[in-house]
Amino acid sequence: KRSRPLIVALHGGYSHGRDFLWTWLREARSRGYVIFAPTSMAMTWSITQAQIDAQQICRHLGEVVSRVNIDQSRILLTGMSDGGTYALKLALSQNSNYQYVAPVACALAPVDLKQAEGKRIFWIHGAQDWIFPVSYAVGAGEKLKRAGADIKMKVIRDLAHAYPREENKNILDCFEKSAVQLS
């Protein structure tokens, strides 16, 4: 009966929601979170035509909310690689309700940076990432900060293009701290 926070976890390219779900299961259960790990319509998220996957996510999210009492003010949007890029794209789209984003090992797709104002972003990136060089991520973080986002970036020295599961605790700690500050 009590409302619970939600993690919306977006897989990387050529993956599947059921695989990425396992990345979050332990931390989510231990803190009483609900996890929603959708799968992209194609082999990866529709970054250039965001509405394609956004409509499906919205529809399925409605199903989750109809079954479970979700605290609508405590939804964390996260993703790895293309999933992180798409999470940023969704959070920065017009009329987005996503206030908290934790992208990992990704890039900033072309977006209207006016939508960055007030968004809380905790971006994790590997210094050894060969797909999305860390310099691009740091530059994107600076752009988001100038646009008014509350952004924290953590660069992990020995991480390549991979998901650092050990950072889930830090992601949730940052999310919970941000949620408390807003209430």
XYZ file of C-alpha atoms in Angstrom, residues 28-138:
111
model
C 16.408 -2.268 -5.882
C 15.090 -5.058 -3.685
C 17.274 -4.121 -0.731
C 15.886 -0.552 -0.769
C 12.273 -1.310 -1.657
C 12.370 -0.010 -5.234
C 10.365 -1.250 -8.174
C 12.331 -1.862 -11.392
C 10.988 -1.318 -14.883
C 13.406 -2.499 -17.593
C 11.738 -2.099 -21.002
C 13.189 -3.314 -24.284
C 13.748 -1.058 -27.277
C 11.506 -1.552 -30.312
C 14.509 -2.163 -32.610
C 18.068 -3.353 -31.963
C 18.744 -0.152 -30.048
C 16.842 2.876 -28.756
C 15.352 5.276 -31.313
C 17.637 8.188 -30.513
C 16.938 10.071 -33.753
C 13.159 9.465 -33.520
C 12.726 9.402 -29.751
C 8.933 9.204 -29.873
C 9.017 5.645 -31.259
C 10.340 4.098 -28.054
C 8.967 6.866 -25.819
C 5.377 5.895 -26.637
C 6.038 2.259 -25.765
C 7.815 3.202 -22.519
C 4.960 5.510 -21.551
C 2.351 2.824 -22.262
C 4.192 0.158 -20.271
C 4.969 2.601 -17.477
C 1.225 3.233 -17.241
C 0.728 -0.513 -16.757
C 3.302 -0.568 -13.959
C 1.682 2.409 -12.218
C -1.757 0.781 -12.499
C -0.484 -2.322 -10.669
C 1.923 -0.866 -8.114
C 1.674 2.255 -5.982
C 4.583 4.285 -7.414
C 5.751 7.560 -5.890
C 5.584 9.692 -9.049
C 8.056 12.189 -7.538
C 10.700 9.472 -7.102
C 11.413 8.008 -10.518
C 15.028 7.422 -11.522
C 15.756 7.098 -15.241
C 19.023 5.305 -15.936
C 20.692 3.495 -18.787
C 23.904 2.074 -20.160
C 25.507 3.112 -23.466
C 22.672 3.699 -25.982
C 20.289 3.317 -23.036
C 22.094 6.153 -21.226
C 22.032 8.330 -24.322
C 18.324 7.634 -24.719
C 17.691 8.287 -21.002
C 19.255 11.741 -21.400
C 17.242 12.318 -24.576
C 13.993 11.388 -22.787
C 14.733 13.463 -19.699
C 15.609 16.494 -21.821
C 12.622 16.217 -24.131
C 9.817 18.729 -23.956
C 7.216 18.005 -21.242
C 9.375 15.285 -19.662
C 8.446 14.249 -16.131
C 11.848 12.632 -15.538
C 13.771 14.828 -13.083
C 16.506 12.364 -12.101
C 18.816 10.730 -14.629
C 21.807 8.437 -14.146
C 23.372 7.805 -17.562
C 26.361 5.458 -17.802
C 28.978 5.199 -20.576
C 27.012 7.241 -23.094
C 26.871 10.385 -25.199
C 24.631 13.425 -25.261
C 22.447 13.252 -28.371
C 21.319 16.513 -29.980
C 18.713 17.957 -27.609
C 17.193 21.288 -26.668
C 19.355 22.255 -23.713
C 16.641 24.613 -22.458
C 15.015 21.493 -21.023
C 18.092 20.827 -18.839
C 17.127 23.490 -16.299
C 16.650 21.856 -12.895
C 17.307 18.270 -14.017
C 19.365 16.188 -11.593
C 21.975 14.132 -13.439
C 24.585 11.734 -12.062
C 26.707 10.674 -15.049
C 29.191 7.809 -14.718
C 31.780 7.247 -17.409
C 34.924 5.185 -17.866
C 38.188 6.984 -18.591
C 39.088 4.079 -20.915
C 35.809 4.127 -22.888
C 36.684 3.629 -26.563
C 33.127 3.970 -27.890
C 32.232 7.291 -26.236
C 35.536 8.983 -25.298
C 35.511 10.495 -21.814
C 36.384 13.934 -23.213
C 33.025 13.979 -25.039
C 31.181 13.035 -21.852
C 32.970 15.701 -19.801
